[in-house]
PDB file of C-alpha atoms in Angstrom:
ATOM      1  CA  UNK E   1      91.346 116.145  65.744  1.00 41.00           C
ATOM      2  CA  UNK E   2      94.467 115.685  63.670  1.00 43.00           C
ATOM      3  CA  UNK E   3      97.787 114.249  65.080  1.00 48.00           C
ATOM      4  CA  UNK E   4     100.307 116.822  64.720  1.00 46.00           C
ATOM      5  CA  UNK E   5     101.990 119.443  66.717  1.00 45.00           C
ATOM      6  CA  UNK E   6     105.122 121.772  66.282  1.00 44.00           C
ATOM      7  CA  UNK E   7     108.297 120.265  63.940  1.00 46.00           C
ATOM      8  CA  UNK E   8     110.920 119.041  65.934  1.00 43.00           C
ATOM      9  CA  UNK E   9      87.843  82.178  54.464  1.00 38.00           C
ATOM     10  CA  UNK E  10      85.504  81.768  56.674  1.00 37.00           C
ATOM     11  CA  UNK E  11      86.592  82.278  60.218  1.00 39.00           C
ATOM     12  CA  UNK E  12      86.203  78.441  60.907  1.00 38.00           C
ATOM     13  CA  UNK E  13      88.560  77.935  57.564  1.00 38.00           C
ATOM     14  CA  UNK E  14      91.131  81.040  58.071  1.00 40.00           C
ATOM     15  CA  UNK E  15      94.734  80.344  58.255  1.00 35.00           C
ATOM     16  CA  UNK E  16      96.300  80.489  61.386  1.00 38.00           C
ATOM     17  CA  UNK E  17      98.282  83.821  60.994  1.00 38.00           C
ATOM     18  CA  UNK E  18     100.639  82.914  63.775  1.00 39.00           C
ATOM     19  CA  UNK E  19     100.383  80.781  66.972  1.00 37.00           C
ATOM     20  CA  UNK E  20      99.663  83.017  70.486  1.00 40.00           C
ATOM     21  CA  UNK E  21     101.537  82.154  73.732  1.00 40.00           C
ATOM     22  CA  UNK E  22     105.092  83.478  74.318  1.00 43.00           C
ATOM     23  CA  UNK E  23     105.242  86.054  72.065  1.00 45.00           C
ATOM     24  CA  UNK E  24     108.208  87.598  72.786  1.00 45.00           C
ATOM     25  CA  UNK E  25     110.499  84.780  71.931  1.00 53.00           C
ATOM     26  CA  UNK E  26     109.877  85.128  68.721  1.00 74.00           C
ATOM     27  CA  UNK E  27     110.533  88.206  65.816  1.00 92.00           C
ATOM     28  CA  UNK E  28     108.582  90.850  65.252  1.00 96.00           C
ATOM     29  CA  UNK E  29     105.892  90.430  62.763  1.00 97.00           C
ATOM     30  CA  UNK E  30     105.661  94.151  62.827  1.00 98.00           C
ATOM     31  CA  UNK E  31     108.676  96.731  63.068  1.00 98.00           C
ATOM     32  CA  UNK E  32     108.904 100.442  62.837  1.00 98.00           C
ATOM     33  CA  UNK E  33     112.037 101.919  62.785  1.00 98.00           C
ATOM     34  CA  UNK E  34     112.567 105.894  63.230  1.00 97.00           C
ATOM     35  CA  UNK E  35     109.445 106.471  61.633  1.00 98.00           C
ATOM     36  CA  UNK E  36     109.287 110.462  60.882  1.00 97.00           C
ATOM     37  CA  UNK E  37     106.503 112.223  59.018  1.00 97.00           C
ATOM     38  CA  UNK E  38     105.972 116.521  58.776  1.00 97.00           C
ATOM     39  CA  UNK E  39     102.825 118.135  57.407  1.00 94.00           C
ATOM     40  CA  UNK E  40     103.614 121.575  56.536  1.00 90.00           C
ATOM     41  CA  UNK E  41     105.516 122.928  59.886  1.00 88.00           C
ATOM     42  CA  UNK E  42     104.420 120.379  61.913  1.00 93.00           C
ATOM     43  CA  UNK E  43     105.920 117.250  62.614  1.00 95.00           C
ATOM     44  CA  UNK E  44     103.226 114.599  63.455  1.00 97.00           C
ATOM     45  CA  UNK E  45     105.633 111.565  64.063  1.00 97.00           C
ATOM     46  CA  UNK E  46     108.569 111.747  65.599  1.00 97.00           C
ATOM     47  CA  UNK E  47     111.638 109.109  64.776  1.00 97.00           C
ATOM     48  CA  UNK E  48     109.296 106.388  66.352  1.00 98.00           C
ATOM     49  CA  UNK E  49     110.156 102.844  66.861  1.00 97.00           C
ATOM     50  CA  UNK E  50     108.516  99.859  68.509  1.00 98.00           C
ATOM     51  CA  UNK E  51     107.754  96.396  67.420  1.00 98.00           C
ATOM     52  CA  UNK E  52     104.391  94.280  67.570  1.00 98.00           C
ATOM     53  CA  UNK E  53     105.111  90.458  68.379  1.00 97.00           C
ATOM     54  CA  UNK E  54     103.626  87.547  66.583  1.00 96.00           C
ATOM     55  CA  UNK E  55     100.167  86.312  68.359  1.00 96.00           C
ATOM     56  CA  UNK E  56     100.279  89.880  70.699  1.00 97.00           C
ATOM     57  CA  UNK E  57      97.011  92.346  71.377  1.00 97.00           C
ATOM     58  CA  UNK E  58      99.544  95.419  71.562  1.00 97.00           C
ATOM     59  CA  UNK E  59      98.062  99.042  72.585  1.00 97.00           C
ATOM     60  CA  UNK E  60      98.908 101.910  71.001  1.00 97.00           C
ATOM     61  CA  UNK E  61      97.809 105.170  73.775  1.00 94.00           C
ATOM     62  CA  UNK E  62      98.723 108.738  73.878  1.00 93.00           C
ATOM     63  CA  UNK E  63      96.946 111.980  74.255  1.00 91.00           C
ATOM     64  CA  UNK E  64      95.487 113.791  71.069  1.00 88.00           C
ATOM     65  CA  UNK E  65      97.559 114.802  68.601  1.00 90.00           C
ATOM     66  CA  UNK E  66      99.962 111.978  69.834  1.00 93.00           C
ATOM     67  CA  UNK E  67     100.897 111.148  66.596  1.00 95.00           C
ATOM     68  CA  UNK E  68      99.052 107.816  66.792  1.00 96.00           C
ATOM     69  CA  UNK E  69      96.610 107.586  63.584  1.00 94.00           C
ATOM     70  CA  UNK E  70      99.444 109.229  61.806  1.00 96.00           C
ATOM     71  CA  UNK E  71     101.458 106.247  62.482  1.00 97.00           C
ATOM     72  CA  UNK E  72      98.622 104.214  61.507  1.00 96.00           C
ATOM     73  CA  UNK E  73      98.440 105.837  57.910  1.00 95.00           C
ATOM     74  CA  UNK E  74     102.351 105.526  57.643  1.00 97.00           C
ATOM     75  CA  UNK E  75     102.492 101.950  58.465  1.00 97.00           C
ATOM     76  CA  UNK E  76      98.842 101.134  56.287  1.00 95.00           C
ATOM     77  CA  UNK E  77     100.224 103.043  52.884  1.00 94.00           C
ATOM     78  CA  UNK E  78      97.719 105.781  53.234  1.00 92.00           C
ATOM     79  CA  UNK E  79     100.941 108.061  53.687  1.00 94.00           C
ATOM     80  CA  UNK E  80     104.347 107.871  52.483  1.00 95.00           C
ATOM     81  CA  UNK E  81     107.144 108.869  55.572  1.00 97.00           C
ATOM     82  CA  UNK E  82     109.810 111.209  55.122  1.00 97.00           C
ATOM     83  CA  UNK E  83     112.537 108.653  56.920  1.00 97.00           C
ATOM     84  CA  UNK E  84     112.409 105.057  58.637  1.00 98.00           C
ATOM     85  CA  UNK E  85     111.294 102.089  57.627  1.00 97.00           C
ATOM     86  CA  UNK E  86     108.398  99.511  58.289  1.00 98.00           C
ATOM     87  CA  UNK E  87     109.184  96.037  58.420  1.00 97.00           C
ATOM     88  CA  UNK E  88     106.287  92.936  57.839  1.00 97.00           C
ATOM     89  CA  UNK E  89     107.412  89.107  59.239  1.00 95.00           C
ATOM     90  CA  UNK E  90     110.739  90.627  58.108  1.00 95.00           C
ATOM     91  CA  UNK E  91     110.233  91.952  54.490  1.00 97.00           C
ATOM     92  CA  UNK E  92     111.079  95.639  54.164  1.00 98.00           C
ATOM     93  CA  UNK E  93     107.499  97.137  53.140  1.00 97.00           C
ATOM     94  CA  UNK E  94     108.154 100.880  53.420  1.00 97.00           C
ATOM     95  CA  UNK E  95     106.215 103.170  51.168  1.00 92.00           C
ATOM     96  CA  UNK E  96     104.454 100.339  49.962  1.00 95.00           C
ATOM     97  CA  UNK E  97     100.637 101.232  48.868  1.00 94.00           C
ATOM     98  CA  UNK E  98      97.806 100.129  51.037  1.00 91.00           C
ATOM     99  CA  UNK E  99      96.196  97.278  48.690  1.00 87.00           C
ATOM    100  CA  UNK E 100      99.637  95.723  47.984  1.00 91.00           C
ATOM    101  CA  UNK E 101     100.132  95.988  52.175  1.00 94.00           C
ATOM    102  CA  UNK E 102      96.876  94.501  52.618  1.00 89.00           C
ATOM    103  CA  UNK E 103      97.887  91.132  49.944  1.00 87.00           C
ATOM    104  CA  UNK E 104     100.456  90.576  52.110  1.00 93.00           C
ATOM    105  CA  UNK E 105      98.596  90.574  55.515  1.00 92.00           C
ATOM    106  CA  UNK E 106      98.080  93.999  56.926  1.00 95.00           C
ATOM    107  CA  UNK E 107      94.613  95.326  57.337  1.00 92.00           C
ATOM    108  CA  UNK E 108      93.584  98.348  58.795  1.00 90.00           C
ATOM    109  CA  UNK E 109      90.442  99.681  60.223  1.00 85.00           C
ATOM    110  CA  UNK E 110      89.173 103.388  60.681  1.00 77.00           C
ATOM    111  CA  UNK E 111      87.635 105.496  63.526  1.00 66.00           C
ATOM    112  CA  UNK E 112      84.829 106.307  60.973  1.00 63.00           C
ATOM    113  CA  UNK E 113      83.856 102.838  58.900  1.00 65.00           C
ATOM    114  CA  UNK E 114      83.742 103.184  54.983  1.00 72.00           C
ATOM    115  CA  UNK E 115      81.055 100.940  54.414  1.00 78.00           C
ATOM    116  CA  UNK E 116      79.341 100.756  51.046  1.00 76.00           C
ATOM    117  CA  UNK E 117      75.847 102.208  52.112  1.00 79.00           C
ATOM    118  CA  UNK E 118      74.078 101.738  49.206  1.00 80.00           C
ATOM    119  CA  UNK E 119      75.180  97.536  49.317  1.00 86.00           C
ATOM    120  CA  UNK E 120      74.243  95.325  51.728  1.00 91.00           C
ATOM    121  CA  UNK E 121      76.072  93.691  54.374  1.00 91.00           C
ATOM    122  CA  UNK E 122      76.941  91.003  52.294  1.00 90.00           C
ATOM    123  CA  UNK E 123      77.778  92.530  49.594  1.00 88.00           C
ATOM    124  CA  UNK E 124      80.566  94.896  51.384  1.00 88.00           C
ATOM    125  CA  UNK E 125      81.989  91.623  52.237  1.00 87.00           C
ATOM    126  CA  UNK E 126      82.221  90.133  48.737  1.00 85.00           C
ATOM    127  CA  UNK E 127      83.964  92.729  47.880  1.00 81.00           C
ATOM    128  CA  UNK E 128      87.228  92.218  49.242  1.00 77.00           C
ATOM    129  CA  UNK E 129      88.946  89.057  48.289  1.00 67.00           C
ATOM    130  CA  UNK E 130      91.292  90.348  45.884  1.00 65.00           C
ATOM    131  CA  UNK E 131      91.622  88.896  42.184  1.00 59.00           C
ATOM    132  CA  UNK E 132      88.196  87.618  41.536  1.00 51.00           C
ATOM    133  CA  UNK E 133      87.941  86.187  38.130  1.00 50.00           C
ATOM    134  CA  UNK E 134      84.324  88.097  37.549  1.00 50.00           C
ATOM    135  CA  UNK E 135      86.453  91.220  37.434  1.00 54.00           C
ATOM    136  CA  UNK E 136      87.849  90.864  33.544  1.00 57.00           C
ATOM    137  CA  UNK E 137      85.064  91.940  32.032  1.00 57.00           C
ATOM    138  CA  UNK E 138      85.477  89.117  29.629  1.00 57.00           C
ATOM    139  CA  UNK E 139      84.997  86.500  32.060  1.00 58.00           C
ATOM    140  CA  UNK E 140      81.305  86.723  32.964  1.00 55.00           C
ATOM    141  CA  UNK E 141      80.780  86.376  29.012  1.00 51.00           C
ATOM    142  CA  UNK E 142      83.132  83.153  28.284  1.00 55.00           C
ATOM    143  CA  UNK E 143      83.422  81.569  31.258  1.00 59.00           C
ATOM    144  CA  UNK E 144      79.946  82.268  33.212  1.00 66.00           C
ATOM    145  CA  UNK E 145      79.630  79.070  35.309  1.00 63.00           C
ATOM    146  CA  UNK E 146      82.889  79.734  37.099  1.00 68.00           C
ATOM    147  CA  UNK E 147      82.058  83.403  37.744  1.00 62.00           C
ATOM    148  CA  UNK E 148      78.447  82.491  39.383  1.00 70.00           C
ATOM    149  CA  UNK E 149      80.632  79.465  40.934  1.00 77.00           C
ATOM    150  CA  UNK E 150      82.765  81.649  42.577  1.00 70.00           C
ATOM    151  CA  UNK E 151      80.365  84.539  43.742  1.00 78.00           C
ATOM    152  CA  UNK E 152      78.471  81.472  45.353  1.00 83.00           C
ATOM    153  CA  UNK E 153      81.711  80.571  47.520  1.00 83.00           C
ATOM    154  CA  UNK E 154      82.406  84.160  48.725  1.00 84.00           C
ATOM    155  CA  UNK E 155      78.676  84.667  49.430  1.00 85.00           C
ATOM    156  CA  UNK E 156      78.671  81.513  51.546  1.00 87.00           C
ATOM    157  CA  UNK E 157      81.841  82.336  53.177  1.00 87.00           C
ATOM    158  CA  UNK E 158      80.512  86.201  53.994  1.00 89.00           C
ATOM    159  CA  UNK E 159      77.717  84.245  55.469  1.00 91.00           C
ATOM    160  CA  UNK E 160      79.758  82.726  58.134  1.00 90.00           C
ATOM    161  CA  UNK E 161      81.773  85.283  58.767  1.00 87.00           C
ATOM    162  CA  UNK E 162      78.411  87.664  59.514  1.00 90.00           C
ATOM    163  CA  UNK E 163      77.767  84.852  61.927  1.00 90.00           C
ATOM    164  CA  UNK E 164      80.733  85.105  63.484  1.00 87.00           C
ATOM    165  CA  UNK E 165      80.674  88.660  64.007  1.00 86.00           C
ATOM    166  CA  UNK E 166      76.708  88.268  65.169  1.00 87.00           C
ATOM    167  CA  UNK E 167      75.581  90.282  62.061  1.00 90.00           C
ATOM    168  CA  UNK E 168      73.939  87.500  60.013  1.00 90.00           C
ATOM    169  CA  UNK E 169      70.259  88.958  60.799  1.00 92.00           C
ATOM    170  CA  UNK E 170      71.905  91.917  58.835  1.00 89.00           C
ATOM    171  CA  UNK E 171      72.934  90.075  55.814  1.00 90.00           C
ATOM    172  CA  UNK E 172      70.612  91.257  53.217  1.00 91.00           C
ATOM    173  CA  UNK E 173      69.978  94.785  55.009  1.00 91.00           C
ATOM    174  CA  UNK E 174      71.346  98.047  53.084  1.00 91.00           C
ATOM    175  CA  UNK E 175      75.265  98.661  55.190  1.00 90.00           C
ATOM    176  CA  UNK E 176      74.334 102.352  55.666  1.00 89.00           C
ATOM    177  CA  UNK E 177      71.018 101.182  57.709  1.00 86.00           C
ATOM    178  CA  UNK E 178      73.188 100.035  60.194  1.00 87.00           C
ATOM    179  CA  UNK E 179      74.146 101.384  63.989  1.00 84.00           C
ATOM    180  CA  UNK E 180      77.706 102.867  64.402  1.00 81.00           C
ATOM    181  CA  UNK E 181      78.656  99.727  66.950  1.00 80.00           C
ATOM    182  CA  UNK E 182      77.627  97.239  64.061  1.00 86.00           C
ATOM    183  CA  UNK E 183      79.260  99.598  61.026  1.00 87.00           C
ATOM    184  CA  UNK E 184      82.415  98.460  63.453  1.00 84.00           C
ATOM    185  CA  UNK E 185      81.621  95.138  63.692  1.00 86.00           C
ATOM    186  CA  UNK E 186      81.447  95.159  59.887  1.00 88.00           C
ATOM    187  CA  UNK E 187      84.794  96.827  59.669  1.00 85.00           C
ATOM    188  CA  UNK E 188      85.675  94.024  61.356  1.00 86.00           C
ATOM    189  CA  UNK E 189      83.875  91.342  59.230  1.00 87.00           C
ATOM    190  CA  UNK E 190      85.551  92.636  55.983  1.00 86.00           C
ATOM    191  CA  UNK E 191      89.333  92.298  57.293  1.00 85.00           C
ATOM    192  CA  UNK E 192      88.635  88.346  57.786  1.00 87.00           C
ATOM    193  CA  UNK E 193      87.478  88.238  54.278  1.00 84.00           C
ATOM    194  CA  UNK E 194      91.479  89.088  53.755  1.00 81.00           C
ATOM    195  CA  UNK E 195      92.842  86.506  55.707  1.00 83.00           C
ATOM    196  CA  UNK E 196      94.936  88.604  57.807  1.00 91.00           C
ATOM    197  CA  UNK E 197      98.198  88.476  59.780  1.00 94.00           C
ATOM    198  CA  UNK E 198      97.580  91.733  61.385  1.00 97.00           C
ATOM    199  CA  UNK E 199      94.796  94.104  61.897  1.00 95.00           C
ATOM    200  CA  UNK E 200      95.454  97.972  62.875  1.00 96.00           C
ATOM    201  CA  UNK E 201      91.932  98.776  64.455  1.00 92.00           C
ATOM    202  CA  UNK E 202      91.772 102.021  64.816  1.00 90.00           C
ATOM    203  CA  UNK E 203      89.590 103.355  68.103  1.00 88.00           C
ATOM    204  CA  UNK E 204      87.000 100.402  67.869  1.00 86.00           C
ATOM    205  CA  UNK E 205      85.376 101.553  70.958  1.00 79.00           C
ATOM    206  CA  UNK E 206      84.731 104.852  69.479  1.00 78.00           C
ATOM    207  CA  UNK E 207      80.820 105.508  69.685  1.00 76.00           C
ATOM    208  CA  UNK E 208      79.707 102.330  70.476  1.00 79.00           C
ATOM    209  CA  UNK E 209      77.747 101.229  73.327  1.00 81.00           C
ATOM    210  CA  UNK E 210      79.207  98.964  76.162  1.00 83.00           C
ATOM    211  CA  UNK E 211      77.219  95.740  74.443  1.00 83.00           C
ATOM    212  CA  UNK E 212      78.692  96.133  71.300  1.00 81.00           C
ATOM    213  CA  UNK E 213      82.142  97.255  72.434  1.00 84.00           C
ATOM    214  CA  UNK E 214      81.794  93.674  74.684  1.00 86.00           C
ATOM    215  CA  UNK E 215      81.162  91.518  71.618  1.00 85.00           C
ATOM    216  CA  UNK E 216      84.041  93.595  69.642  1.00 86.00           C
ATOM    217  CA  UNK E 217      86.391  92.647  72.373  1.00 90.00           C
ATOM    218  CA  UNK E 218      85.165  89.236  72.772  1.00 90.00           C
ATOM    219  CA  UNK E 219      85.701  88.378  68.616  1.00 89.00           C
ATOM    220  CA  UNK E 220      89.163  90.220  69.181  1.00 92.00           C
ATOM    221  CA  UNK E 221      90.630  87.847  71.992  1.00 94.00           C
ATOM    222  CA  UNK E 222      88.597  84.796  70.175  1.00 92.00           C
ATOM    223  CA  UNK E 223      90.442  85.907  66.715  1.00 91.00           C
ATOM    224  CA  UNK E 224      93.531  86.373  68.312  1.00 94.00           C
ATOM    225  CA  UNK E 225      93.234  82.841  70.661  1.00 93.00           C
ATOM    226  CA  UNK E 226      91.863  80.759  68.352  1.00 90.00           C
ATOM    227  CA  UNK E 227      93.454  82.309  64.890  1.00 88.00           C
ATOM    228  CA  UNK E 228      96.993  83.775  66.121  1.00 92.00           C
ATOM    229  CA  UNK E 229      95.849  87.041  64.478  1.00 95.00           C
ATOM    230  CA  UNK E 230      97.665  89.807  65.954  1.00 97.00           C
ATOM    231  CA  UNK E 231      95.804  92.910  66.537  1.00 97.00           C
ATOM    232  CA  UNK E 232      97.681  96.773  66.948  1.00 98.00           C
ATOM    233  CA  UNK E 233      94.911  99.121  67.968  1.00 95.00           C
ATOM    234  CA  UNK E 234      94.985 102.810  69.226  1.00 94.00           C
ATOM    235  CA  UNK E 235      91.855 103.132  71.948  1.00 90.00           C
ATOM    236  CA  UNK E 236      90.980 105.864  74.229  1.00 87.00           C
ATOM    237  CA  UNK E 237      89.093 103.737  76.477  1.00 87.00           C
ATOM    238  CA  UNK E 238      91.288 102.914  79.524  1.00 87.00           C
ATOM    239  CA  UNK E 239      89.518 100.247  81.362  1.00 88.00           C
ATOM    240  CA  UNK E 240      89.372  98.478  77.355  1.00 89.00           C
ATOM    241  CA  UNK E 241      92.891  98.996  76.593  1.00 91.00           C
ATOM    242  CA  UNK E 242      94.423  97.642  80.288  1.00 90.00           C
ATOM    243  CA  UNK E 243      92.199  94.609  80.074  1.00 91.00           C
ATOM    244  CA  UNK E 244      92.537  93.841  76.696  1.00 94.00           C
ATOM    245  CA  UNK E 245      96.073  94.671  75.431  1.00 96.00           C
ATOM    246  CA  UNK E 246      99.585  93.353  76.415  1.00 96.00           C
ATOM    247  CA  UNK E 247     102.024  95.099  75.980  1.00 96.00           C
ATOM    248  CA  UNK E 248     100.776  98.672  76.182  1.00 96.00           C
ATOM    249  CA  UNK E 249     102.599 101.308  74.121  1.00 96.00           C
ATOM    250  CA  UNK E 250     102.548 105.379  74.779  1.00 95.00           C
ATOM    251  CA  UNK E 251     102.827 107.764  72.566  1.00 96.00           C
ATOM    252  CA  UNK E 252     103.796 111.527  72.839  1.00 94.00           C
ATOM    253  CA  UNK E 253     104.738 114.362  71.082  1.00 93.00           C
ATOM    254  CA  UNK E 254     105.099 111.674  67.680  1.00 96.00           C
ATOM    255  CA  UNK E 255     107.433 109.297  69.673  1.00 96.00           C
ATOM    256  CA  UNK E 256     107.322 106.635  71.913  1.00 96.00           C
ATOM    257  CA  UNK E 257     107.518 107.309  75.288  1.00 94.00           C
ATOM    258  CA  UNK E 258     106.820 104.456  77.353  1.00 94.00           C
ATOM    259  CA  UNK E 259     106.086 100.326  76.692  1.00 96.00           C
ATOM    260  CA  UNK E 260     105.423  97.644  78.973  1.00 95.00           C
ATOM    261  CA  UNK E 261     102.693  95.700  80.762  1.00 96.00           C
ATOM    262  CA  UNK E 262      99.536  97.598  81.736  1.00 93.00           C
ATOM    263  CA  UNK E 263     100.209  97.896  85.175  1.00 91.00           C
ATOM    264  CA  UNK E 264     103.264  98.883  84.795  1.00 92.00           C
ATOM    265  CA  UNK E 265     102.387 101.756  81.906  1.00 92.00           C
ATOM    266  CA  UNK E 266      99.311 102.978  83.949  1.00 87.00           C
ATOM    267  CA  UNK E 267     101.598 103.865  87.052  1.00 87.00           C
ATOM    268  CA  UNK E 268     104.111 105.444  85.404  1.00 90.00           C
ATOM    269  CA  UNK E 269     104.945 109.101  86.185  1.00 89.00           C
ATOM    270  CA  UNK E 270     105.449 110.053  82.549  1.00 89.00           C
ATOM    271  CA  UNK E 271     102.611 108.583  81.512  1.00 90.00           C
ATOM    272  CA  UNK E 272     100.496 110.242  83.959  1.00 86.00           C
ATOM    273  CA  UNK E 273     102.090 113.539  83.467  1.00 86.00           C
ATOM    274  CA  UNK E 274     101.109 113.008  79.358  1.00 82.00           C
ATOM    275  CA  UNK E 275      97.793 112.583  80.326  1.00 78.00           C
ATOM    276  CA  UNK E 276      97.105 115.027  83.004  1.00 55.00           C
ATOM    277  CA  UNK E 277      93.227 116.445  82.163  1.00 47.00           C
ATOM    278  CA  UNK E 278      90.538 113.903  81.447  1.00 45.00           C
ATOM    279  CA  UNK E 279      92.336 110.550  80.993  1.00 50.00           C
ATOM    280  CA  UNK E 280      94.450 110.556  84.235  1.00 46.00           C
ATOM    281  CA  UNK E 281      91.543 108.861  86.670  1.00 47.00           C
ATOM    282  CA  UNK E 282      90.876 106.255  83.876  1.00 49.00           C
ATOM    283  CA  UNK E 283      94.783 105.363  84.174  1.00 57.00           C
ATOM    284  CA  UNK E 284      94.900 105.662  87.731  1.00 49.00           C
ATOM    285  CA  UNK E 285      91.632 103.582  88.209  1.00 45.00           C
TER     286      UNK E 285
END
């Protein structure tokens, strides 16, 4: 269902990406500024701002058509915006295309993984470090050594990083043999290839059984302890999102509408009047 309505290294060896704790003494790492986006007639974000802090687990909840994996695809550089800006650790990065965003630190995950299904696990790993010298197509001629040097490296890092994840009895299996929890898991797997500041997971729990969705949560709050990677994610699954995420940001009708701790957003009267129908017993439970 779309969101619009009516105009108005290894993971032993990655860089810490920031250091958790009091995160809101320090800047934003991520800033959106009256963010606006139309399709058509329909205005799918609406002047929406909010910033993510350094080290945070932030939630990003609204009903459908919220706006919310709009903002994703604004923010990512799957789609330009019409008006605002988007600010990373403080470097304007508006309009800027997804691969340069993701050099720089910003990954983003889907609600339907894009594995390679024809590769295998590994494989769709080795694929994303950016800038590998077996891409000239000159290199694997002149300079073979380094190119089967270097493939060893990333293979042995995509190694532990399947590990990590609990998907190294996967390695060598074909990506598109795998179950939809693990295809997330994977998703996942290939953003720590990148080294990232911040991830943008996109409805992780979506389809996934409650053991899976426990290990996903577990390698979140590990990343994000351990690593100081901040995560931004848009989940539908209350109970997830209040016990996983702090702050907790609403969205309605393209805009913000409420932020603050989860006990204070799942009592609020406007949020419970936004999601009147099947999500109010999750908030109020």
């Amino acid at each position: 269902m779309s969101d619009t309505h009516p105009a108005s290294s290894s993971p032993g060896s990655l860089r810490p990406a920031g250091q958790a704790g009091d995160v809101g003494a320090s800047a934003p790492l991520l800033s959106i500024q009256e963010l606006t986006k139309d399709f058509g007639g329909l205005r799918a974000v609406n002047a929406c701002s909010f910033d993510v802090a350094p080290g945070s687990v932030t939630g990003l909840i609204g009903p459908n058509g919220a706006g919310k994996t709009t903002l994703f695809s604004l923010v990512s550089g799957f789609h330009q915006p019409d008006s605002g800006r988007v600010y990373l650790d403080g470097e304007d990065v508006t309009g800027l295309p997804s691969h340069l965003l993701f050099r720089k630190g910003l990954c983003r995950t889907f609600q339907i993984p894009r594995e390679h299904q024809s590769m295998t696990v590994t494989e769709n790993l080795m694929l994303v470090p950016k800038g590998q010298i077996g891409e000239r197509f000159w290199n694997p001629v002149v300079r073979p050594g380094a190119v089967r040097a270097q493939e060893r490296r990333l293979r042995e890092r995509a190694r532990e990083v399947l590990a990590f994840v609990n998907l190294g009895h996967m390695a060598e299996q074909p990506a598109g043999a795998m179950s939809g929890g693990q295809k997330k898991l994977l998703e996942l797997a290939r953003t720590l290839m990148a080294d990232p500041k911040i991830v943008l997971l996109d409805e992780p729990g979506a389809g996934v059984n409650p053991t899976l969705m426990g290990k996903i949560r577990e390698k979140i709050e590990q990343l994000n302890r351990e690593r100081g990677i901040t995560f931004l994610l848009i989940e539908h699954d209350m109970p997830l999102v209040m016990g996983l995420c702090n702050p907790v940001i609403v969205m309605n009708q393209g805009s913000k509408l409420v932020e603050g701790p989860p006990a204070v957003v799942r009592s609020d009267p406007r949020v419970l009047e936004a999601y009147l129908g099947g999500q109010y017993a999750a908030l109020e439970g």
